[in-house]
Coordinates of C-alpha atoms in Angstrom, one line a residue:
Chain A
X92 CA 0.0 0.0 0.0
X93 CA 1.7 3.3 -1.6
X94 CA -0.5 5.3 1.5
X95 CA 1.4 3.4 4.5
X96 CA 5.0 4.5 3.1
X97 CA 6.6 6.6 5.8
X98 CA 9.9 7.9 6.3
X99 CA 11.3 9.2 9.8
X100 CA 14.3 11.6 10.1
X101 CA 15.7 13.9 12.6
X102 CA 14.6 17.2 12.8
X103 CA 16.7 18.1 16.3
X104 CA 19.1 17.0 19.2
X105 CA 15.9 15.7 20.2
X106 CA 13.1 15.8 17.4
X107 CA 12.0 13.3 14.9
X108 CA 10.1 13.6 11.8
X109 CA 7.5 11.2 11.0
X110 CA 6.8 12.0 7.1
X111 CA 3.9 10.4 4.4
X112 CA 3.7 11.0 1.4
X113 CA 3.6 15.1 0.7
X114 CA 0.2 16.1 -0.1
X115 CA -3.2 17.3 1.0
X116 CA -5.6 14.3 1.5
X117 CA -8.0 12.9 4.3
X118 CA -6.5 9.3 4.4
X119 CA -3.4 10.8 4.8
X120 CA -4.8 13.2 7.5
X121 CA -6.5 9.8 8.9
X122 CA -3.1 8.1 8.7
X123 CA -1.8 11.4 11.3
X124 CA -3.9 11.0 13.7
X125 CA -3.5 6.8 13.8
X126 CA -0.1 7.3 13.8
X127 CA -0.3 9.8 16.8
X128 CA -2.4 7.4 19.3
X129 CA 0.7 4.6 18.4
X130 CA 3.5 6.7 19.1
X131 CA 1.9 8.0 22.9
X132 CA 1.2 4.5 23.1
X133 CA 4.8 3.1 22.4
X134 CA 7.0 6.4 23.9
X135 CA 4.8 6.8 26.7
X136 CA 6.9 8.6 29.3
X137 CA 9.9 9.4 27.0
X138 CA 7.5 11.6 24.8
X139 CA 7.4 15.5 25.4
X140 CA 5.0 16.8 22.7
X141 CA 3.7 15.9 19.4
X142 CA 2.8 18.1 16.5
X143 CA 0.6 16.8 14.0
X144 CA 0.1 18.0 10.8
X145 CA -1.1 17.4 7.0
X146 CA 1.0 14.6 6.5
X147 CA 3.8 14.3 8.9
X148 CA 4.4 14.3 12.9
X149 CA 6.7 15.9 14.9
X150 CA 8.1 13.5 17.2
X151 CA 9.6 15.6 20.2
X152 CA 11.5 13.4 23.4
X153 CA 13.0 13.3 26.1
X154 CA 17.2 13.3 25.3
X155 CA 18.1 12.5 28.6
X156 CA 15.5 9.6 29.4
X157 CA 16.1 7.8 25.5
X158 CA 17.9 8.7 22.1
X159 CA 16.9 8.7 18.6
X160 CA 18.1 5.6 17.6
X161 CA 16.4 4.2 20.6
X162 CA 13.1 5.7 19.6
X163 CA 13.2 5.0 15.8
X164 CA 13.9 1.8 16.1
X165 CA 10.6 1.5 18.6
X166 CA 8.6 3.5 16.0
X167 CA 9.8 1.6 12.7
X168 CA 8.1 -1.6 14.3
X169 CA 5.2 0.3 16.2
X170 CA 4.1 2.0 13.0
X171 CA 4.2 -1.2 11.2
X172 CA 0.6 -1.5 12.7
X173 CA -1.1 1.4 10.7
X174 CA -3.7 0.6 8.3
X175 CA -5.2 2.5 5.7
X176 CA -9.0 3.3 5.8
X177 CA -11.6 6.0 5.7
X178 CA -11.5 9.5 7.2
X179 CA -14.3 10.2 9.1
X180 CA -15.6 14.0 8.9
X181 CA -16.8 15.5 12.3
X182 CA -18.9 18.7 12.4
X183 CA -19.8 21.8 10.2
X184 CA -19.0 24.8 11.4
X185 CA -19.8 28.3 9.5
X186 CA -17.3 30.8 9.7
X187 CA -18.5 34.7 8.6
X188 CA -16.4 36.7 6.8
X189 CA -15.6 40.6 6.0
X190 CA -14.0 40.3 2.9
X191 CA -13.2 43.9 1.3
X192 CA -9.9 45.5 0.4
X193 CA -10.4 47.0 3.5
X194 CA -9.9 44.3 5.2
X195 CA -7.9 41.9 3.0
X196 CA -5.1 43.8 1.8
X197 CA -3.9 41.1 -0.5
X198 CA -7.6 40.6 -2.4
X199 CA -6.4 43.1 -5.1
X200 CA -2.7 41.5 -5.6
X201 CA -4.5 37.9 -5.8
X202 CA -7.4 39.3 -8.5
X203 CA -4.3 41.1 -10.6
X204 CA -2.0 37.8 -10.4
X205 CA -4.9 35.5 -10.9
X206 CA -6.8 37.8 -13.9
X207 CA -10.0 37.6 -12.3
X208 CA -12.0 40.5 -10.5
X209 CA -12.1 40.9 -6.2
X210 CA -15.8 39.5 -6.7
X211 CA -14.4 36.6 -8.5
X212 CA -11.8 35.7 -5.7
X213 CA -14.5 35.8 -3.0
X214 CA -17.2 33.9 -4.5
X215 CA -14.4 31.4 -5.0
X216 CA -13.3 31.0 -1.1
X217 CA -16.5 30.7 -0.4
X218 CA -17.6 28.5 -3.0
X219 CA -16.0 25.0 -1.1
X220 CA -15.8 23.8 2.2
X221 CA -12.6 23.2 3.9
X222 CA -11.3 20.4 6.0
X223 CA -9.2 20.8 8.8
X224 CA -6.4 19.3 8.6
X225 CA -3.9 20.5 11.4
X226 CA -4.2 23.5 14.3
X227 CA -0.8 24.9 15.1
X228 CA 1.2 27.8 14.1
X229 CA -1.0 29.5 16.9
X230 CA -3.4 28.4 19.2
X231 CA -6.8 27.8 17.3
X232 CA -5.1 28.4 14.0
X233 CA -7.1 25.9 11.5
X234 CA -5.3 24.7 8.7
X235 CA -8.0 24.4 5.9
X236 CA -7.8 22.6 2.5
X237 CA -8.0 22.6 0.0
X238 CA -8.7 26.1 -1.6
X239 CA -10.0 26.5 -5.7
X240 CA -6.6 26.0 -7.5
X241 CA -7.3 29.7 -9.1
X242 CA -6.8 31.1 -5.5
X243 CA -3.3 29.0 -4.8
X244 CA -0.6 32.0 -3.8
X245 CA 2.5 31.5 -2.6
X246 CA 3.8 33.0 0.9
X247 CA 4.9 36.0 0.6
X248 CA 8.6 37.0 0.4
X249 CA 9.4 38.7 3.9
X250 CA 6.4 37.9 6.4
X251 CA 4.2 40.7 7.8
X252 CA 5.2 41.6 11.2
X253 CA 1.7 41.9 12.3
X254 CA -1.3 40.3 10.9
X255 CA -4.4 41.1 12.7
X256 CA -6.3 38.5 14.4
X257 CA -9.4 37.1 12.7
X258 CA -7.4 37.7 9.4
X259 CA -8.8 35.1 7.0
X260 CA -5.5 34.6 4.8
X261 CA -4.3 31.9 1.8
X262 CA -1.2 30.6 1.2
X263 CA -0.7 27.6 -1.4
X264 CA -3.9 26.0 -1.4
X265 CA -4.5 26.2 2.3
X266 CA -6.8 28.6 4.0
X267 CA -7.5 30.0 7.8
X268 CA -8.5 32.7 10.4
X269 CA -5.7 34.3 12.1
X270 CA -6.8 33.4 16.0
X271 CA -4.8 36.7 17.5
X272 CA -2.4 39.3 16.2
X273 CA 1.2 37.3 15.3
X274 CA 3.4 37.6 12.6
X275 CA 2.4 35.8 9.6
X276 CA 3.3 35.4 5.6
X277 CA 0.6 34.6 4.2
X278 CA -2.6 36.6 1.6
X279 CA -5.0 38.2 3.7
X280 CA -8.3 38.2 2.1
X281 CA -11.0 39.4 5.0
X282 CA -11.7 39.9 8.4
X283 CA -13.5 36.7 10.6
X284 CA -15.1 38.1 13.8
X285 CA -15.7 34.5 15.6
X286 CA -12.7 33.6 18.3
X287 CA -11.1 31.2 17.1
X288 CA -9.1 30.5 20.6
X289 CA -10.5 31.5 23.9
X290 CA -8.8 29.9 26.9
X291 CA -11.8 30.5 29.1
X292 CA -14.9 28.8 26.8
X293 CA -15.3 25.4 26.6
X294 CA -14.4 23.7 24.2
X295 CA -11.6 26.6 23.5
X296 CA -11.6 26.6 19.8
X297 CA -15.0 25.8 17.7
X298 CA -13.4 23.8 15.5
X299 CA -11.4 20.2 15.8
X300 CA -9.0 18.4 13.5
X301 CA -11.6 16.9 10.7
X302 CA -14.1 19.2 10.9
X303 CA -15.5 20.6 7.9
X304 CA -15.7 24.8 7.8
X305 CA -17.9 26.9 5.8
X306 CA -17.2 30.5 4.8
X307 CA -19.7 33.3 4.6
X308 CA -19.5 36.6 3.4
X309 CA -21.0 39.4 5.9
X310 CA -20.9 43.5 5.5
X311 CA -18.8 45.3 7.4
X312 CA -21.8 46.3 10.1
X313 CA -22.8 42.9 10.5
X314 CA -19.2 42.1 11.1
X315 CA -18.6 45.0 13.9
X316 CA -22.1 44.0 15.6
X317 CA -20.4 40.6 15.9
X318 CA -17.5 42.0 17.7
X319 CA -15.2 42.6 15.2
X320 CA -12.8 45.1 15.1
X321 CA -10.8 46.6 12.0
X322 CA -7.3 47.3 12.7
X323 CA -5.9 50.2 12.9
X324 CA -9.6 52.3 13.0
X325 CA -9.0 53.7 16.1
X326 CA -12.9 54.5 17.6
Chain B
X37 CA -0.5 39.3 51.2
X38 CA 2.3 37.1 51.3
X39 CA 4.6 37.5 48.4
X40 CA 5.9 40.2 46.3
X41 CA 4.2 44.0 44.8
X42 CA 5.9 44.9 41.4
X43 CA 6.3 48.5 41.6
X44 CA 8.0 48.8 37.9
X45 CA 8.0 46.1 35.6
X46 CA 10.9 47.1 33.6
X47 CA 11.4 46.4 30.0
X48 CA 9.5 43.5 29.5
X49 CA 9.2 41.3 33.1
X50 CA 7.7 37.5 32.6
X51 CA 6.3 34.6 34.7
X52 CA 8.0 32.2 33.4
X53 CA 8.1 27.9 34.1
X54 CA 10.1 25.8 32.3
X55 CA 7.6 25.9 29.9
X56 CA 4.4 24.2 28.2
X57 CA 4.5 20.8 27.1
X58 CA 1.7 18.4 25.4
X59 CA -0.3 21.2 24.7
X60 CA 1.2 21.3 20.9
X61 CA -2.2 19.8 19.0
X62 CA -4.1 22.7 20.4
X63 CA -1.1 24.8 19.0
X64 CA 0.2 26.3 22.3
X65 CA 3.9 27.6 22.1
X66 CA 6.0 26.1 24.8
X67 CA 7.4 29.0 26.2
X68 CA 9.4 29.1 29.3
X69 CA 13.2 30.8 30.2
X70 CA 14.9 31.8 26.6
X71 CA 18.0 31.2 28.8
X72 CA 17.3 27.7 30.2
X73 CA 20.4 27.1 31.7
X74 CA 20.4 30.7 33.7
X75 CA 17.0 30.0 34.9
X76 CA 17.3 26.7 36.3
X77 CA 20.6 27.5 37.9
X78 CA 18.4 30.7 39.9
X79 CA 16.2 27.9 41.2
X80 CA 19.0 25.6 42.2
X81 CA 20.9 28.1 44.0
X82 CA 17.2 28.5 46.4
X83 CA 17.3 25.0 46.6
X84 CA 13.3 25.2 44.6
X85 CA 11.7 22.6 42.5
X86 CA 13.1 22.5 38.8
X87 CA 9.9 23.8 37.2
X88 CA 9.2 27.0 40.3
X89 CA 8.0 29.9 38.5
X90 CA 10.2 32.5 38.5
X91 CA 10.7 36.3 36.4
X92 CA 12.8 36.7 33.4
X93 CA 13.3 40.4 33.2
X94 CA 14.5 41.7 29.3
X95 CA 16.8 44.7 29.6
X96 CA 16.1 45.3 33.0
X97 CA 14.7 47.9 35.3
X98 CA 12.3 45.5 38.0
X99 CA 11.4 46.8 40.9
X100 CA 9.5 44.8 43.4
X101 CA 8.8 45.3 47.5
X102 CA 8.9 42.2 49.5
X103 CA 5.6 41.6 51.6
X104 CA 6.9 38.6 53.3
X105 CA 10.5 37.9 54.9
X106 CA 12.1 35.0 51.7
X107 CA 15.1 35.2 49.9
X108 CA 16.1 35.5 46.6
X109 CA 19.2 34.8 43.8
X110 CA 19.1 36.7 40.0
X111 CA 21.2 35.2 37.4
X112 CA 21.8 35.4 33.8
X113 CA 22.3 38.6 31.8
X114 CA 24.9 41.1 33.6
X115 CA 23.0 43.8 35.3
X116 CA 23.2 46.1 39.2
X117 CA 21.2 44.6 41.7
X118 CA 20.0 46.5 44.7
X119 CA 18.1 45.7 47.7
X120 CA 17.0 48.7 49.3
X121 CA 19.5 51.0 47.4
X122 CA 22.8 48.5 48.4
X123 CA 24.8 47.1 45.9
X124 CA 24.2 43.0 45.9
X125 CA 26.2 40.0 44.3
X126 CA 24.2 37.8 41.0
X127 CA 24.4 34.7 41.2
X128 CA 23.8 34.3 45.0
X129 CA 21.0 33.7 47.1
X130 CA 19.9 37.0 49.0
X131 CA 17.9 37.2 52.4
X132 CA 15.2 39.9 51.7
X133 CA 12.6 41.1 54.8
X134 CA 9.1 42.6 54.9
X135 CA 9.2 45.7 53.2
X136 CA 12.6 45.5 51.2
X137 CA 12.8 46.9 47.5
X138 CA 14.6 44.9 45.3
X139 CA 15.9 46.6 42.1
X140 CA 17.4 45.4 38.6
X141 CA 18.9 47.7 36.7
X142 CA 19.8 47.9 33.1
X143 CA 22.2 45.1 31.4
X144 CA 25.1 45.5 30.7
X145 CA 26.0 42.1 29.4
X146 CA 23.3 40.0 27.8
X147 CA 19.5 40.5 28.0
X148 CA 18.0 38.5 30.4
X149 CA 18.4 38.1 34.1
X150 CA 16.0 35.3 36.1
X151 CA 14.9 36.8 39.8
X152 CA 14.1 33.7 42.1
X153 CA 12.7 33.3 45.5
X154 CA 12.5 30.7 47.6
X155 CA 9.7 28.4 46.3
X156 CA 8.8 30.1 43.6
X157 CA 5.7 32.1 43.0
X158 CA 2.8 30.6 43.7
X159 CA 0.3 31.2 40.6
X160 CA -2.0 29.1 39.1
X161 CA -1.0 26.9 36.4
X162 CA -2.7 27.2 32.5
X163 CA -2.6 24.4 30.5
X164 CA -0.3 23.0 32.6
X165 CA 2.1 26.0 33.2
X166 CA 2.6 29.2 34.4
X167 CA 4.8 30.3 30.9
X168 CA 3.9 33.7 30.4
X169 CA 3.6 33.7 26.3
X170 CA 2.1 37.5 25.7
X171 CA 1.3 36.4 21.9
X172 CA -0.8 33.8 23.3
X173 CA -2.3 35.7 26.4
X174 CA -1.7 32.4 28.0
X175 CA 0.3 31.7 31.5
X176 CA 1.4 34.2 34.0
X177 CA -1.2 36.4 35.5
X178 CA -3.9 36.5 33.2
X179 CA -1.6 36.1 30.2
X180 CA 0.1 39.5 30.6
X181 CA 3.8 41.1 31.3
X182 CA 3.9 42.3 34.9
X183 CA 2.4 45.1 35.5
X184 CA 2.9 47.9 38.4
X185 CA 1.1 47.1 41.4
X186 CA 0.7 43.2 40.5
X187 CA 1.2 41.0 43.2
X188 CA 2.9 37.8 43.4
X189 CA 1.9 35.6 45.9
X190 CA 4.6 33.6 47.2
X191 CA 5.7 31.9 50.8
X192 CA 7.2 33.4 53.9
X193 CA 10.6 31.7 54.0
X194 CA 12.6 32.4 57.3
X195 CA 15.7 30.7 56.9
X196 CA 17.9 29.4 53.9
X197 CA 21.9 28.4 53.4
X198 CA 23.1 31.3 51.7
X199 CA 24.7 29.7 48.3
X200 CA 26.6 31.2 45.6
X201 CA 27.7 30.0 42.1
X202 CA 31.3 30.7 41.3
X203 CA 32.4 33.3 38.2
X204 CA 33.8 30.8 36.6
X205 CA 30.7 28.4 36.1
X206 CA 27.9 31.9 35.1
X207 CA 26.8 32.0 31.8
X208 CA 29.9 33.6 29.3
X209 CA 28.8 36.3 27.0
X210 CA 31.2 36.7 23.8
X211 CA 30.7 38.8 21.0
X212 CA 30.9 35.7 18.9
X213 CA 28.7 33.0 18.9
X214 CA 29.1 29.3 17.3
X215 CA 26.1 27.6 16.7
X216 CA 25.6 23.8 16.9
X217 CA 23.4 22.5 14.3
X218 CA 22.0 19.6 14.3
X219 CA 20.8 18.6 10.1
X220 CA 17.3 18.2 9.4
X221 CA 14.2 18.9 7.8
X222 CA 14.4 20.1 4.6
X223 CA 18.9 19.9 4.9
X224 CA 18.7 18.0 1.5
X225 CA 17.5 20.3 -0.1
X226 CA 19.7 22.9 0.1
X227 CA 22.5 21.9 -2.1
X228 CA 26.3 21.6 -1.2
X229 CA 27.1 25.2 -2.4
X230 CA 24.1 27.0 -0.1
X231 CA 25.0 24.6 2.9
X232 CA 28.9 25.9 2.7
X233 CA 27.8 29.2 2.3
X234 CA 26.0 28.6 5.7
X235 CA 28.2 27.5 7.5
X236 CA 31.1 29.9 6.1
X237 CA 29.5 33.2 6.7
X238 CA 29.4 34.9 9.4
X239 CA 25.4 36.3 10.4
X240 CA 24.4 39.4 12.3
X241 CA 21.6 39.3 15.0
X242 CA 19.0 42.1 13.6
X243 CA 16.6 44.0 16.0
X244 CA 13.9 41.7 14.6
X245 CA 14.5 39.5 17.8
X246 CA 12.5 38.5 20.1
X247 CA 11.3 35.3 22.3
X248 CA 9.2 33.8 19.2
X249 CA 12.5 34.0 17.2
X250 CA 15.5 36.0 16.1
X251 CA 16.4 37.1 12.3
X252 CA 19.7 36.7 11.0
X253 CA 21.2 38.7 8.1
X254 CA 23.9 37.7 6.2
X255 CA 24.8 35.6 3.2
X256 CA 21.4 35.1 1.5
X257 CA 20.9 31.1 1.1
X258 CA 18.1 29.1 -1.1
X259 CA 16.3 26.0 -0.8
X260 CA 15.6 24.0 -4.0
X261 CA 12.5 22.6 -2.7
X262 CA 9.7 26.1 -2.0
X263 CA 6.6 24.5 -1.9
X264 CA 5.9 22.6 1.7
X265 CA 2.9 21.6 3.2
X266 CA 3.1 23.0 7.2
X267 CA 4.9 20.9 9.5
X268 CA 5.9 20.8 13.6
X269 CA 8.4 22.9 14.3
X270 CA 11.1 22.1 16.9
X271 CA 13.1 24.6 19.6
X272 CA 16.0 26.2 17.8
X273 CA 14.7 24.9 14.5
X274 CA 16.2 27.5 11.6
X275 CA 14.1 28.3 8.8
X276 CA 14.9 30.0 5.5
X277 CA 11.8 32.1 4.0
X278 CA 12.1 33.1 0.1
X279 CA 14.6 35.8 1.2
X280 CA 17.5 33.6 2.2
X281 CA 17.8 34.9 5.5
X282 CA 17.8 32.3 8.5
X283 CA 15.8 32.8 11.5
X284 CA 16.5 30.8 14.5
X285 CA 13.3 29.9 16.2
X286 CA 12.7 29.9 20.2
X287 CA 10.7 29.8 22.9
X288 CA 7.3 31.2 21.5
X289 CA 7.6 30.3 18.3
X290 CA 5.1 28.7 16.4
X291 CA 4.0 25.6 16.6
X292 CA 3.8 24.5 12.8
X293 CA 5.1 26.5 9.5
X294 CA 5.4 26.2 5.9
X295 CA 9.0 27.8 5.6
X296 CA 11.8 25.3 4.7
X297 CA 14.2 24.4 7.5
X298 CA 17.7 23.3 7.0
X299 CA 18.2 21.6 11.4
X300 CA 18.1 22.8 14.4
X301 CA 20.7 24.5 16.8
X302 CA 21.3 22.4 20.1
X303 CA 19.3 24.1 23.0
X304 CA 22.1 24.5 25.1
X305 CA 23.5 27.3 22.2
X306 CA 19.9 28.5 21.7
X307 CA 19.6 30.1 25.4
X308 CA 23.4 31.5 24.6
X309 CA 21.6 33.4 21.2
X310 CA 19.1 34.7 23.4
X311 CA 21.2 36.8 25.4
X312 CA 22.9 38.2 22.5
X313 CA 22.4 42.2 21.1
X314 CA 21.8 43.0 18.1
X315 CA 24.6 43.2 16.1
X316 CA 26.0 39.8 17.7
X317 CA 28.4 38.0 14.8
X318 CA 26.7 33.9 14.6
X319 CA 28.3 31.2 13.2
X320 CA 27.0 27.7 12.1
X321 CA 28.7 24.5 12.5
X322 CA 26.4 21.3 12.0
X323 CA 27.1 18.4 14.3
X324 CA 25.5 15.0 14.3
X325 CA 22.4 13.9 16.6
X326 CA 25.3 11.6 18.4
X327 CA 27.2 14.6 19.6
X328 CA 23.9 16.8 20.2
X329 CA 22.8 14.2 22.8
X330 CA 26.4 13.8 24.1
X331 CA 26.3 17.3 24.6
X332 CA 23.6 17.7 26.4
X333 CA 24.2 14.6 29.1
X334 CA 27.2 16.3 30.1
X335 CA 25.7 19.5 30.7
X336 CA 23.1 17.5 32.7
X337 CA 26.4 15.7 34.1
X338 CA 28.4 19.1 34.4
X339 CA 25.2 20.9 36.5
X340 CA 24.5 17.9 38.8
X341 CA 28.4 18.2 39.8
X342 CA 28.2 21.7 40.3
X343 CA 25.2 22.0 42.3
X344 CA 27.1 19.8 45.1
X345 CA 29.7 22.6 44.9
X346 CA 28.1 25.5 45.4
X347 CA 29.2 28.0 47.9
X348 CA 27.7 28.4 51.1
X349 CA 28.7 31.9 52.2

């Protein structure tokens, strides 16, 4: 099965990689999160943290309880026992969004690049719904695929050194809301006035790793009745 | 209350723990000391728990007034400490009294100093640390820096050996740093000619440094592969965006990115990067995970041995 190949490499003095193959797809994202429960299972106490992602797991331990050739030798025979099978989608959650070139800044530079109009480029984000794939980067920060093809932009060059939080951005054909003001490098196409990551609600994010997420465009009033704020417009 | 009342926070003044762990799949940052080493050896010296939360002050200027008879030892960057206007010794644990004001001044040498005291403060736990990470608003008190007038509770300590940690064993702070990398990632794919040019040139620490990460500039290098799908990203991990110039991630960095990484610099050189100035010449030297993990059991080995010899004054 071409699905089950895997590869693991270091990343750090005390870091794996666990890698599949490179792309964007819910077995894959299945074969993450199966891959996950085996490694807690087989590092137990020697495991610090894991980071999940599209296709690939970052393995960190502990480099003064085991070693790396300690702990891939335990995972190349604990990960013998993943199995391909279906993904399972959980809820649907819709997302609103202010999309203008007030509050996207890079709508106008993806319409020029792509040869379509601002309208064009909205309808389009809106036009799928996303999986989730990964949270990371931030906390609450939804990696969502996979966007229209017409809409894939790369990062840009030199990152921003503040994107605003609720900032719905692109980058390749990935999608997400900004949870709180970091720096970032990707497009930023709208303004999202739902909290992506609150601390003191329960559950803390509204979305979970395969959910599926909607967007929807709102006006800029509906979006300040619900709380959001644009930067910068000091009122 | 017992405890502490900041009356100035400084430049930037942090709860810190060692940090956040098994919170990554809800993307929370680790956090914790961005000099490790200087932190822990603050909490040694008190004789506290290895994870007590402590302060790391940036630059400088703390001031705090003691509500409660404790003691207290600062360590790391190079900075005057005062309790109630007299000069005292870093490095060295400090008897302070109801109503003494404690005072950090501005470095001098490196950029961080840790203030302990004896048991640490006592403040509730998030997510399973007290890691102040401001981007996050998580940890601390209420997510925040310290702020005049916050108070931090912490116990009435009466009586403590008085221990101090000879010159020759403090943190060093040269004007050069070498780097310890270990290969990883995306290393492949950055062909033989970028990976010398790496490791040849010098880079210059540029005032875009902070505790999420610190920009180098210097010899522009390229990655053949640009398109990645986002992946975990480790402490000290060194990615290249589009503009060739390497930032050395840290404490708060992110937990997953899209930008190619070429390894990761051992931790033990990481919390040495943190304390350096803009302007601070970095080099690169790769090493293999063998030495990485030999490295690090000896500074495990080297601190063990030195906490038995400590100086009790």
């Amino acid at each position: 099965m071409s699905l089950l190949h895997f590869q693991l490499t270091p990343a750090g003095e005390n870091a794996l990689m666990l890698y599949f193959d490179q792309r964007i797809d819910p077995q894959i994202s299945a074969l993450v999160q199966q891959a996950c429960v085996l490694i807690r299972n087989e590092l137990t106490d020697d495991l610090i943290d894991l980071l999940p992602s599209y296709a690939s797991v970052l393995i960190l331990f502990n480099p003064l309880s085991t070693d790396l050739h300690r702990v891939s030798a335990q995972l190349q025979h604990s990960l013998k026992h993943l199995q391909s099978g279906n993904s399972q989608t959980g809820n649907t959650i819709e997302l609103p969004v202010y999309y203008s070139e007030e509050s996207g800044p890079d709508l106008a530079l993806i319409a020029k690049t792509k040869n379509i109009s601002i309208t064009e480029v909205i309808q389009r984000h809106q036009a799928l719904s996303y999986r989730v794939y990964a949270i990371g980067f931030a906390p609450g920060f939804a990696y969502l695929g996979e966007v229209d093809p017409l809409l894939q932009m790369p990062r840009l060059a030199t990152p921003r050194a503040k994107v605003p939080r609720g900032a719905v951005a692109i980058a390749d054909r990935q999608t997400a809301v900004y949870p709180a003001q970091s720096p970032g490098g990707w497009n930023l196409i709208g303004l999202c006035p739902t909290r992506m990551f609150n601390p003191d609600s329960t559950p803390v994010m509204p979305v979970a790793v395969g959910d599926e997420v909607r967007f929807v465009a709102i006006d800029k009033a509906e979006f300040l009745r619900l709380g959001g704020e644009i930067p910068g417009d000091e009122r | 209350m017992s405890g502490f009342t900041v009356i100035a926070p400084g430049v930037l003044s942090l709860l810190q723990d060692n940090g956040r762990f098994s919170q990554g799949a809800l993307g929370l940052t680790s956090g914790g000391p961005m000099d490790a080493p200087s932190a822990q050896w603050a909490n040694l010296l008190l004789g506290n728990q290895h994870n007590a939360t402590l302060i790391e002050c940036s630059v400088g200027g703390l001031q705090m007034r003691a509500e409660t008879n404790s003691y207290i030892a600062v360590t790391g960057a190079t900075l005057p400490l005062s309790i109630n206007g007299n000069t005292a010794e870093l490095w060295t644990v400090h008897k302070i009294r109801q109503g003494d004001v404690i005072e950090l001044g501005m470095v001098s040498k490196g950029l961080r100093a840790y203030l302990a005291v004896a048991g640490g403060f006592n403040v509730a736990p998030q997510f399973g640390s007290t890691a102040t990470v401001l981007r996050e608003g998580i940890g601390g008190l209420n997510g925040n820096k310290l702020q005049p007038g916050d108070s931090l509770p912490a116990a009435t300590v009466n009586s403590l050996p008085r221990r101090h940690l000879p010159v020759h064993h403090q943190v060093q702070f040269n004007r050069t740093l070498t780097l310890r990398l270990v290969e990883g990632y995306q290393a492949q794919s950055f062909n033989s000619t970028e990976r010398q040019r790496f490791y040849l040139h010098s880079y210059t620490v540029t005032p875009q440094a902070d505790r999420m990460g610190y920009k180098l500039s210097g010899s522009a290098i390229r990655c053949q592969q640009t398109q990645l799908l986002s992946e975990g990203i480790c402490y000290g991990a060194v990615q290249i965006p589009p503009d060739g110039q390497p930032i050395v991630l840290l404490n708060d960095r992110q937990t997953l990115g899209g930008y190619p990484k070429i390894g990761s610099v051992l931790s033990l050189d990481c919390a040495l990067l943190a304390q350096a100035a803009a302007g601070t010449e970095v080099y690169f030297t790769p090493i293999s995970p063998e030495q990485a993990h030999n490295a690090l059991c000896l500074a495990k080995v080297r601190t063990d041995a030195l906490t038995s010899q400590m100086v009790n004054l």
